[in-house]
mmCIF file of C-alpha atoms and ligand atoms in Angstrom:
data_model
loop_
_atom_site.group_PDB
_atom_site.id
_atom_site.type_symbol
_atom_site.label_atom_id
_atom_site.label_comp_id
_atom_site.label_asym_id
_atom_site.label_seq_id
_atom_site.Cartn_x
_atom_site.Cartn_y
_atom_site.Cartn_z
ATOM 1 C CA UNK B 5 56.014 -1.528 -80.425
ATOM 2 C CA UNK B 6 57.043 1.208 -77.946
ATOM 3 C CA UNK B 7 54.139 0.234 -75.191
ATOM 4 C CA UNK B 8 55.176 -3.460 -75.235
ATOM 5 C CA UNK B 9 58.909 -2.355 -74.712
ATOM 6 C CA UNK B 10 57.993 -0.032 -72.469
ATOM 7 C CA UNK B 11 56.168 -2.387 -70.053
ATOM 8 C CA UNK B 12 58.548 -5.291 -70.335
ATOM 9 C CA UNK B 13 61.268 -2.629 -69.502
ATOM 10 C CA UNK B 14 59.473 -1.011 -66.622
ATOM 11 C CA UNK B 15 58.013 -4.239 -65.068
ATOM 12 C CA UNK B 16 61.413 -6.125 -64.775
ATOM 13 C CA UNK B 17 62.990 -3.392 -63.698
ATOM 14 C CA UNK B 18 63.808 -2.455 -59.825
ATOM 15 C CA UNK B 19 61.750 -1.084 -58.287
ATOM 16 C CA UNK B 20 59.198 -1.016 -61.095
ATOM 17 C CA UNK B 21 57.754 1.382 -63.246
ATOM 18 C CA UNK B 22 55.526 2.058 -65.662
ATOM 19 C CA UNK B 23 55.565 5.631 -67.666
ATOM 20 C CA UNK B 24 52.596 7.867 -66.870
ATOM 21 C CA UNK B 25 52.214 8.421 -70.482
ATOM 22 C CA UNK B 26 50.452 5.357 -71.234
ATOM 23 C CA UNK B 27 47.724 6.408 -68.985
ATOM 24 C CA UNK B 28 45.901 8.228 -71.723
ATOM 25 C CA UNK B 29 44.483 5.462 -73.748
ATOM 26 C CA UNK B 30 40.856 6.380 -74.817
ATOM 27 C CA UNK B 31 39.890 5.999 -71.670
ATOM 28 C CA UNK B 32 42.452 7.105 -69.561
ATOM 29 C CA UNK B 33 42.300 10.569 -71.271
ATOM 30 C CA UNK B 34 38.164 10.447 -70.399
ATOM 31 C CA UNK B 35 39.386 9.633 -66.851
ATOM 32 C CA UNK B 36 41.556 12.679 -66.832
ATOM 33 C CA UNK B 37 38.971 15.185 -68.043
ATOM 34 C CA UNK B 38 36.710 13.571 -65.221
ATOM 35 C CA UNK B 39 39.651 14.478 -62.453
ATOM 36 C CA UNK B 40 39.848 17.890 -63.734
ATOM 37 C CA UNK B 41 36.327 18.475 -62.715
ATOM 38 C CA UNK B 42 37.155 17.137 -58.861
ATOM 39 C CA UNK B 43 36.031 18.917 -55.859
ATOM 40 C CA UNK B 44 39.982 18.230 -54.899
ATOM 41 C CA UNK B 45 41.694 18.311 -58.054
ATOM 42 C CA UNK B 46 42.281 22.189 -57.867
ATOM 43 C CA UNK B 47 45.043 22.574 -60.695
ATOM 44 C CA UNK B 48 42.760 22.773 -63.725
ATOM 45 C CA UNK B 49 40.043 25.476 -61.853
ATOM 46 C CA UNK B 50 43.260 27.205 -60.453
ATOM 47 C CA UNK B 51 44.742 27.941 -63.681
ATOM 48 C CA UNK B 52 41.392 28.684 -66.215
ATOM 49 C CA UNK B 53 40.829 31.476 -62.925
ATOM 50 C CA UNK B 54 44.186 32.702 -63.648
ATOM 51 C CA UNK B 55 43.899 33.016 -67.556
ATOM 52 C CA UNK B 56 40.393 34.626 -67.084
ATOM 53 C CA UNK B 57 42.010 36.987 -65.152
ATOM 54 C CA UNK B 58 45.463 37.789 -66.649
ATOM 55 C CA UNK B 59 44.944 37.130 -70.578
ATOM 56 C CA UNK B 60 44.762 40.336 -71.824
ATOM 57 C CA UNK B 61 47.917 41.146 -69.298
ATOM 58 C CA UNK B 62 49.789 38.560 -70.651
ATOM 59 C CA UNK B 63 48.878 39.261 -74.567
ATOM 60 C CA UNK B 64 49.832 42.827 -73.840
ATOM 61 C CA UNK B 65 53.003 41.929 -72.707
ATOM 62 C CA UNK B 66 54.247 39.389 -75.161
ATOM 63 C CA UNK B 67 52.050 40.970 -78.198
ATOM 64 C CA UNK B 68 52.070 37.282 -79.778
ATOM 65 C CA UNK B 69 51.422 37.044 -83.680
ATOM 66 C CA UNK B 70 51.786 33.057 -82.577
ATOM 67 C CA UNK B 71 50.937 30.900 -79.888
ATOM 68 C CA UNK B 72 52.213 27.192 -80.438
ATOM 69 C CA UNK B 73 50.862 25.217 -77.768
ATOM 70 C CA UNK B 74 52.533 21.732 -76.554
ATOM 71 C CA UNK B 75 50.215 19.155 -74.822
ATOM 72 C CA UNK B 76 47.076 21.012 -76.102
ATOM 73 C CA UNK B 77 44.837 18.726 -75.434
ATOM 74 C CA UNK B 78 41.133 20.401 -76.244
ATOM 75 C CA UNK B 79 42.718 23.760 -75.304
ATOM 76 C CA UNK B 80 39.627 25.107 -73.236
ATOM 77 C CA UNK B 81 42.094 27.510 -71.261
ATOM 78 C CA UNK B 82 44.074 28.532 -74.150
ATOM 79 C CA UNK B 83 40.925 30.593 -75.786
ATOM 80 C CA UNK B 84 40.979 32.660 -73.255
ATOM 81 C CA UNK B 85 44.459 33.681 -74.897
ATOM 82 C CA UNK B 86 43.173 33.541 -77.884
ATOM 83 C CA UNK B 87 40.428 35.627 -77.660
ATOM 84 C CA UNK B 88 42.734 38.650 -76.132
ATOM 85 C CA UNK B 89 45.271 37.782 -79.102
ATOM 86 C CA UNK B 90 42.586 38.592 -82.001
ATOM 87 C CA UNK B 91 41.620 41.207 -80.133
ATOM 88 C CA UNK B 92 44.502 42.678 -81.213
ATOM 89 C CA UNK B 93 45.721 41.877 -83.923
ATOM 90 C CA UNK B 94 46.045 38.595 -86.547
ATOM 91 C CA UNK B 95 47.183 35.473 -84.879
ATOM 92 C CA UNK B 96 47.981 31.769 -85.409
ATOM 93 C CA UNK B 97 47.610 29.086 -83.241
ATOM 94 C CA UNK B 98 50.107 25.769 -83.876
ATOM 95 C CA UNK B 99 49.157 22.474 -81.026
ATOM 96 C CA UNK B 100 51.510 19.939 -80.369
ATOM 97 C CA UNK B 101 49.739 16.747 -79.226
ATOM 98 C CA UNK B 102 50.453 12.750 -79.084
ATOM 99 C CA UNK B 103 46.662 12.327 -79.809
ATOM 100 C CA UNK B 104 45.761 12.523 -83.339
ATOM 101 C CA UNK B 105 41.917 12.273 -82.552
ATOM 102 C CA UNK B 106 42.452 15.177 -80.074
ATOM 103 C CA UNK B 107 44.485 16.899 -82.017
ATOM 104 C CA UNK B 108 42.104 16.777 -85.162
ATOM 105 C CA UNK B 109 38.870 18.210 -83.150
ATOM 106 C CA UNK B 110 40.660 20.841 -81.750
ATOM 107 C CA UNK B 111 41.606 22.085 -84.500
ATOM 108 C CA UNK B 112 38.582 21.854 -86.199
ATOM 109 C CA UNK B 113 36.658 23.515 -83.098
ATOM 110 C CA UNK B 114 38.797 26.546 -82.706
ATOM 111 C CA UNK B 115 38.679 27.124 -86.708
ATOM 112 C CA UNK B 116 35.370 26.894 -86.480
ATOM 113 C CA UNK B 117 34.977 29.023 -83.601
ATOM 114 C CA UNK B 118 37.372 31.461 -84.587
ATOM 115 C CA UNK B 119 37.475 32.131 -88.418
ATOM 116 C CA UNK B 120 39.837 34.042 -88.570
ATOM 117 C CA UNK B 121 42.498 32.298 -86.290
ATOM 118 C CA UNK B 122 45.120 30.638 -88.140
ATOM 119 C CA UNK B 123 45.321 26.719 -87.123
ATOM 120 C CA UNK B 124 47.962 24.228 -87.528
ATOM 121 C CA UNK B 125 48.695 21.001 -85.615
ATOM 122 C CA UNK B 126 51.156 18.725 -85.439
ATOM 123 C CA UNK B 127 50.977 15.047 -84.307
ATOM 124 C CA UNK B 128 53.655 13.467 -81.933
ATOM 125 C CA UNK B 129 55.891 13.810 -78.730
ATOM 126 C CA UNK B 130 57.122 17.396 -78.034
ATOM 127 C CA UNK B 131 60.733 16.750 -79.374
ATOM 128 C CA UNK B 132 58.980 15.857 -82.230
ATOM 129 C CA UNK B 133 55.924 18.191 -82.605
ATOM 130 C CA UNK B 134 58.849 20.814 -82.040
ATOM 131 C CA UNK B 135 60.904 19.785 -84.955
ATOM 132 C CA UNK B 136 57.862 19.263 -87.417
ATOM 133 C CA UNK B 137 56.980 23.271 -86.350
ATOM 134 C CA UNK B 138 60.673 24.204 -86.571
ATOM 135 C CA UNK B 139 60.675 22.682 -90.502
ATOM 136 C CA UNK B 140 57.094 23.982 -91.193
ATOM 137 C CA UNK B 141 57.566 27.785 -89.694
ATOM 138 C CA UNK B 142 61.134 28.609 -89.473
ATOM 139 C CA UNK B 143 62.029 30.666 -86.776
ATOM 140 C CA UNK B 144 62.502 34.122 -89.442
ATOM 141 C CA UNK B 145 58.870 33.921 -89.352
ATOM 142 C CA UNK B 146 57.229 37.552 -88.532
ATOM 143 C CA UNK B 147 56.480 38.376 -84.690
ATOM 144 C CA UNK B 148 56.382 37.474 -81.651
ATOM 145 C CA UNK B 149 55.529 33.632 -80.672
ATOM 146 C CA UNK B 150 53.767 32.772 -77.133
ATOM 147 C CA UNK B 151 54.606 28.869 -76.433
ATOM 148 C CA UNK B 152 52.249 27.644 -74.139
ATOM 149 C CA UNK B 153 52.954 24.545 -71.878
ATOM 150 C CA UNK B 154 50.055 24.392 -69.490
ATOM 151 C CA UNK B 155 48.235 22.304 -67.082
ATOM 152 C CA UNK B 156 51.702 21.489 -65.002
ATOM 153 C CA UNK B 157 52.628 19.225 -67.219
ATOM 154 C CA UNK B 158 55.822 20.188 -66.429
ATOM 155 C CA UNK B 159 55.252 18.634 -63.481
ATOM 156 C CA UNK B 160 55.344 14.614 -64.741
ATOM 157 C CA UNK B 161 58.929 14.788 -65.940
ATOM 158 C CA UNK B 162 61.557 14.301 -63.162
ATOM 159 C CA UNK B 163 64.204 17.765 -63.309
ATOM 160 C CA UNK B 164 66.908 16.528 -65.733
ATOM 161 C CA UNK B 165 64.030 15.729 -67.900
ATOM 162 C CA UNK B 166 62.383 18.608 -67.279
ATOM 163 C CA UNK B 167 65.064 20.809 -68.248
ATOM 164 C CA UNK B 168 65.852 19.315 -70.987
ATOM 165 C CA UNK B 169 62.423 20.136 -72.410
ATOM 166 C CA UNK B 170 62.361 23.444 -71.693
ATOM 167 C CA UNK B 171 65.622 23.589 -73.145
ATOM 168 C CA UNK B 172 64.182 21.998 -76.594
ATOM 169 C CA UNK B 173 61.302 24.965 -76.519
ATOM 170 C CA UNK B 174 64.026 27.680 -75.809
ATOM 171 C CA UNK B 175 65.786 26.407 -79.214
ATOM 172 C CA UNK B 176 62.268 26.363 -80.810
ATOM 173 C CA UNK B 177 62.155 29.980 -79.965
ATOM 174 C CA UNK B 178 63.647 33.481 -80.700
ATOM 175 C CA UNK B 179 64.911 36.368 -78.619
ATOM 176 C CA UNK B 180 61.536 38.112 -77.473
ATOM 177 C CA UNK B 181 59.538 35.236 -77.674
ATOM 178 C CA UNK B 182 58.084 33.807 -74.595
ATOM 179 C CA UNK B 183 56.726 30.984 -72.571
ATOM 180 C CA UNK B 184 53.804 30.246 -70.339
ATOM 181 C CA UNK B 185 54.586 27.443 -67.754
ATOM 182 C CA UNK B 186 51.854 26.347 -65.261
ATOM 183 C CA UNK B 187 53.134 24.844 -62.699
ATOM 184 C CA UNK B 188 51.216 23.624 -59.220
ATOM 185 C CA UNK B 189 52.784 25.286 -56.113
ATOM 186 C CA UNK B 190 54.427 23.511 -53.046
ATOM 187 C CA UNK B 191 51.424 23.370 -50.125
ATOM 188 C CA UNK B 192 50.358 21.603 -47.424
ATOM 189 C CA UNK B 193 50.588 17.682 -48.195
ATOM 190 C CA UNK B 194 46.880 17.213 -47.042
ATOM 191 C CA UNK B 195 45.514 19.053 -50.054
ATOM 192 C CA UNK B 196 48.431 17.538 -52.053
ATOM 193 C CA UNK B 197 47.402 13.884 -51.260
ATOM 194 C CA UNK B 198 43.518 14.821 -51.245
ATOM 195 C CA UNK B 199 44.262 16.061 -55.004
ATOM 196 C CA UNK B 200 45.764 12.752 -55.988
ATOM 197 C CA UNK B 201 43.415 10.451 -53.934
ATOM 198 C CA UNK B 202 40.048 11.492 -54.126
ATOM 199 C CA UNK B 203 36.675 10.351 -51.972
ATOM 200 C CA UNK B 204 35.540 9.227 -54.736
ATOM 201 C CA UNK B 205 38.260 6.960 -56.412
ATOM 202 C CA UNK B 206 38.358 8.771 -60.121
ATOM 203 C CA UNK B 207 42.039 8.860 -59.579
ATOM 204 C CA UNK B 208 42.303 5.460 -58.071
ATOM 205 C CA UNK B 209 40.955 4.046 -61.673
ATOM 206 C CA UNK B 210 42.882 6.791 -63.584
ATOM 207 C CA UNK B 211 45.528 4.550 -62.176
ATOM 208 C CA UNK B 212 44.743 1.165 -62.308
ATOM 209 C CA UNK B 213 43.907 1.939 -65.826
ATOM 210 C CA UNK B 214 47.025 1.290 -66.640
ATOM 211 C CA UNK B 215 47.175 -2.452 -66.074
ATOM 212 C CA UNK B 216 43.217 -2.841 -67.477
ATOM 213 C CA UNK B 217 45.328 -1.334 -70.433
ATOM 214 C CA UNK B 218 48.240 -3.942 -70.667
ATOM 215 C CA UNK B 219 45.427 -6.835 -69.580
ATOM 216 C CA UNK B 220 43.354 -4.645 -73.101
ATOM 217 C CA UNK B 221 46.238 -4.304 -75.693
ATOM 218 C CA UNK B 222 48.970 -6.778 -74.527
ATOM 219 C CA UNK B 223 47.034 -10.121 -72.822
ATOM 220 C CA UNK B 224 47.946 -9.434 -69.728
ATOM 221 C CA UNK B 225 46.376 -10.937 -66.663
ATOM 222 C CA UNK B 226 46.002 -8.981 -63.983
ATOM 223 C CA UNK B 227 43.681 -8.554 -60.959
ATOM 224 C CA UNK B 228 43.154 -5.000 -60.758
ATOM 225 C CA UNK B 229 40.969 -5.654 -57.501
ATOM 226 C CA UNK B 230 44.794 -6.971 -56.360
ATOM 227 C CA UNK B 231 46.480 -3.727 -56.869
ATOM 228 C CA UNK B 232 45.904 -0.738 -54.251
ATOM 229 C CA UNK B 233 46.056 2.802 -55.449
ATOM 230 C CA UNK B 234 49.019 4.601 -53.462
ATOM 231 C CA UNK B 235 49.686 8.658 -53.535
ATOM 232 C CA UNK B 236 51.980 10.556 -51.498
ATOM 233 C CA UNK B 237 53.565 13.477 -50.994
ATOM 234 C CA UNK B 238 57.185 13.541 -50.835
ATOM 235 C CA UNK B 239 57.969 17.011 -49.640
ATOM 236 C CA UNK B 240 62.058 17.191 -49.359
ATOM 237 C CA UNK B 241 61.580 16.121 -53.523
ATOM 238 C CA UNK B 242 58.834 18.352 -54.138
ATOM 239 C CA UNK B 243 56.692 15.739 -55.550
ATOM 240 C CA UNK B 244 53.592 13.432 -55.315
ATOM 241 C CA UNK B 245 53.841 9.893 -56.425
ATOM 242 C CA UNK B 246 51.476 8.005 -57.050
ATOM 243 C CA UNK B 247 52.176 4.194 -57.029
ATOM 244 C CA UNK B 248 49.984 0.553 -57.534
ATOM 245 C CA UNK B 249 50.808 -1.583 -54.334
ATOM 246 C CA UNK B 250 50.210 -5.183 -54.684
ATOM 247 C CA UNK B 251 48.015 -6.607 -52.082
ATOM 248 C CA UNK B 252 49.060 -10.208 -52.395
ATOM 249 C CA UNK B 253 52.211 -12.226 -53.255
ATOM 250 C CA UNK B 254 50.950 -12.864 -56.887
ATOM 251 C CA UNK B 255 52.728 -13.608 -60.418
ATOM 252 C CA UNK B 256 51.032 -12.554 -63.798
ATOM 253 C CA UNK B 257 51.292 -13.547 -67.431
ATOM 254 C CA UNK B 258 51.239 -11.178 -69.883
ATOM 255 C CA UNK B 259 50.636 -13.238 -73.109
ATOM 256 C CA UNK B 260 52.008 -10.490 -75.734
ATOM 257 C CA UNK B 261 55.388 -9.970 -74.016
ATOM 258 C CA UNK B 262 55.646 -14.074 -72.934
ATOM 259 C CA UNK B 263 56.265 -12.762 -69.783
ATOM 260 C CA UNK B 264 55.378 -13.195 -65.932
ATOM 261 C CA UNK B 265 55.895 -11.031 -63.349
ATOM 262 C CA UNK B 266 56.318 -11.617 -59.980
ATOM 263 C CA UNK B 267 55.291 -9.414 -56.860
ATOM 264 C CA UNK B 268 55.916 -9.348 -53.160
ATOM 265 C CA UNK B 269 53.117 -8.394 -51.012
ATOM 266 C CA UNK B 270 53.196 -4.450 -50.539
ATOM 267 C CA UNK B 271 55.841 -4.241 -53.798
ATOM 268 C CA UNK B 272 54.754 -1.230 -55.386
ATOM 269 C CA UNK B 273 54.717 -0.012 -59.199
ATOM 270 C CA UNK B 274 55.711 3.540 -59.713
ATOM 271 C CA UNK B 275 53.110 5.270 -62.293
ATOM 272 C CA UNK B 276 53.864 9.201 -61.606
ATOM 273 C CA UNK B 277 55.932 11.508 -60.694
ATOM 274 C CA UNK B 278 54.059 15.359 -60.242
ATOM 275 C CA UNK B 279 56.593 17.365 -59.124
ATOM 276 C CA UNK B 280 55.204 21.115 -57.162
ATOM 277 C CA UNK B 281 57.271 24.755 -57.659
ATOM 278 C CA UNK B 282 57.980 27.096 -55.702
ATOM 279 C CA UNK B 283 58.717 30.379 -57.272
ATOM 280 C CA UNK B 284 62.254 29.869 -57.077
ATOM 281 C CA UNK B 285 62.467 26.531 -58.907
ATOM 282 C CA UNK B 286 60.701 27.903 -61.436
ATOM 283 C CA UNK B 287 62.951 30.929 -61.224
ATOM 284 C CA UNK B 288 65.684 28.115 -61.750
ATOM 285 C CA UNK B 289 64.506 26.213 -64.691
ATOM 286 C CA UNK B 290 64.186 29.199 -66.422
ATOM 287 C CA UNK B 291 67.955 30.702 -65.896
ATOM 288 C CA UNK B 292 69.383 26.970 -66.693
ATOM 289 C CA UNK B 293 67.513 27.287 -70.166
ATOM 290 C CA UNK B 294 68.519 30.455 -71.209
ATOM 291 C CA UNK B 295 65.032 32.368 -70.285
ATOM 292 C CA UNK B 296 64.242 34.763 -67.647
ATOM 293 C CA UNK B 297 61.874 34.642 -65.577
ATOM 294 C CA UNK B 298 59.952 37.766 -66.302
ATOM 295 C CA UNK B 299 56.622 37.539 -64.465
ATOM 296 C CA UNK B 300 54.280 35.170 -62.203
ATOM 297 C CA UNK B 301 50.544 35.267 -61.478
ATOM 298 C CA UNK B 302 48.530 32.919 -59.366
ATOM 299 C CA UNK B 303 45.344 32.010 -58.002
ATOM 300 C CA UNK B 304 43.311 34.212 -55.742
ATOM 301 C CA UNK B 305 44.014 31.159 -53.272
ATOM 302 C CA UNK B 306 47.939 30.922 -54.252
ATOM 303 C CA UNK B 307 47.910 27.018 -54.935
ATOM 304 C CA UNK B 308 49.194 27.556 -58.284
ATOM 305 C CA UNK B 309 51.046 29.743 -61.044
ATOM 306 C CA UNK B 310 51.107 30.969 -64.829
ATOM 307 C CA UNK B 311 54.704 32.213 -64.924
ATOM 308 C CA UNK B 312 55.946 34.094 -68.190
ATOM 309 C CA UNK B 313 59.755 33.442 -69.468
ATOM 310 C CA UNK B 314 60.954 35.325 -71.849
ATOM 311 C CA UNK B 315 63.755 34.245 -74.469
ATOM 312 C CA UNK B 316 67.497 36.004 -73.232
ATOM 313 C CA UNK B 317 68.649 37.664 -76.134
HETATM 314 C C1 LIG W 411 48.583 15.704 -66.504
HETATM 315 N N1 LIG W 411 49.208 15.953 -65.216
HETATM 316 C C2 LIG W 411 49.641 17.321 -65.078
HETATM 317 C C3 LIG W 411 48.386 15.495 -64.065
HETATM 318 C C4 LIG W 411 49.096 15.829 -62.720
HETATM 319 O O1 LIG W 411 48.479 16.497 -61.911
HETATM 320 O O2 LIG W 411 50.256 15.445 -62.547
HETATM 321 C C5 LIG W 411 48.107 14.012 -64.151
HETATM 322 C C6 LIG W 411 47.349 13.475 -62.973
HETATM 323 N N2 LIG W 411 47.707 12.448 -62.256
HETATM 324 C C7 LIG W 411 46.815 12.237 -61.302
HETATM 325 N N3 LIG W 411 45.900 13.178 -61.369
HETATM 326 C C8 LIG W 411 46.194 13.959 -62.430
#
């Protein structure tokens, strides 16, 4: 049971952790979509302004017969792409997603929205969505393909990881093809930390959903009101992470795993990693994975960016 090993591994490790993966539980992903609509959660209005505007650029550009979308979650940004992609001519649409439930109604949304849209979806992790597409469309398949990986997602896996996954799409992918990275831009901390710490605490129980979750699914026994929400910037690493401090010296049982867990007053868990860009990481990651950077667009404000790779022959 991969959340039970996961915890046990995380929480008797040094200094802890906990992945920021199992945040999306039914609720967590309801938190989420709550965040997104936060006065100081930027990212999500940043990039829909940035599709709105560019779509049709970046359709013109890439002239997609495919977009295969990893993370899709209900895709609300990607029909702006879609929309500029029938426009022109056919087009399918593949989503990768861990969520079946997700995965299911967006599908059935867009094919009901779009008739004559293509849809496929395949249900896993990207490594694995990636190889189910691979054996389902192989890669002689006829035109272009637009992978999408939106959102900064990119942004949750630490660089080695990172690469690695961008690495996976590249061998997904053909000479020509392309990919659309959001990624959140290096700014000032203050709107950073205001981002990942709001007034009104959505991201505060975002994170502490995470041990509700193991108290849900696993037995465990912890006081959430005993665990501090925590999120900073770190700007020489480029990233914000967000942590649960314990506010007492405390041990908790967690029945499933026959575990307890001590913690030191101020000990902190570490839930997330969200690493920013500047254009020249981004330039980076794309050169190390065999794609070029070929163009960025951001924001009227410039807090974050839609940048197009394209496959090296
Ligand atoms: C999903 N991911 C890109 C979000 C981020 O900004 O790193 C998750 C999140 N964590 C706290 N707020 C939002």
């Amino acid at each position: 049971m991969p959340f039970a090993d996961d915890v046990r591994a995380g929480l008797t490790a040094r200094p802890k952790t906990l992945p920021p993966k199992y945040f999306y539980d039914e609720l967590g992903s309801a938190l989420f979509e709550a965040i997104c609509l936060l006065p100081e959660y930027y990212l999500t209005r940043a990039e829909a302004e940035i599709l709105t505007v560019r779509a049709a650029e970046i359709v013109s550009l890439v002239e997609p017969a495919r977009l295969v979308e990893l993370g899709s979650g209900t895709a609300l940004k990607t029909r702006f792409l879609i929309e500029a992609g029938l426009g022109r001519s056919a087009l399918a649409y593949s989503a990768i997603d861990i969520s079946e439930t997700v995965l299911l109604a967006t599908a059935k949304a867009l094919a009901s929205q779009y008739p004559t849209l293509a849809v496929s979806s395949y249900q896993g992790d990207y490594y694995d969505g990636l190889r189910q597409l691979l054996m389902d469309q192989p890669r002689q398949a006829n035109g272009q393909t637009l992978a999408l990986f939106l959102g900064s997602n990119i942004g949750n896996f630490d660089p080695p990881q990172a690469l690695r996954l961008v690495r996976a799409i590249r061998t997904a992918l053909r000479t020509g093809d392309a990919l659309l990275l959001g990624t959140d831009l290096k700014k000032d901390p203050a709107v950073l930390e205001a981002a990942y710490d709001d007034a009104i605490g959505l991201t505060a129980a975002f994170n502490r959903n995470i041990l509700a979750r193991i108290n849900r699914e696993l037995g465990g026994h912890f006081n959430i009101g005993k665990f501090a929400h925590r999120a900073r910037y770190l700007s020489d690493a480029g990233r914000i992470e967000m942590h649960l401090e314990s506010l007492a010296d405390q041990v908790i049982a967690i029945d499933a795993l026959g575990l307890s867990i001590t913690f030191g007053r101020a000990e902190t868990i570490h839930t997330e990693s969200s690493y920013k860009f500047s254009h020249e990481d981004v330039e980076q990651l794309a050169h190390e994975s065999d794609f070029v950077l070929e163009r960025s667009w951001t924001d009227e404000a410039g807090r974050f960016a839609c940048n197009l790779l394209r496959c090296k022959p």
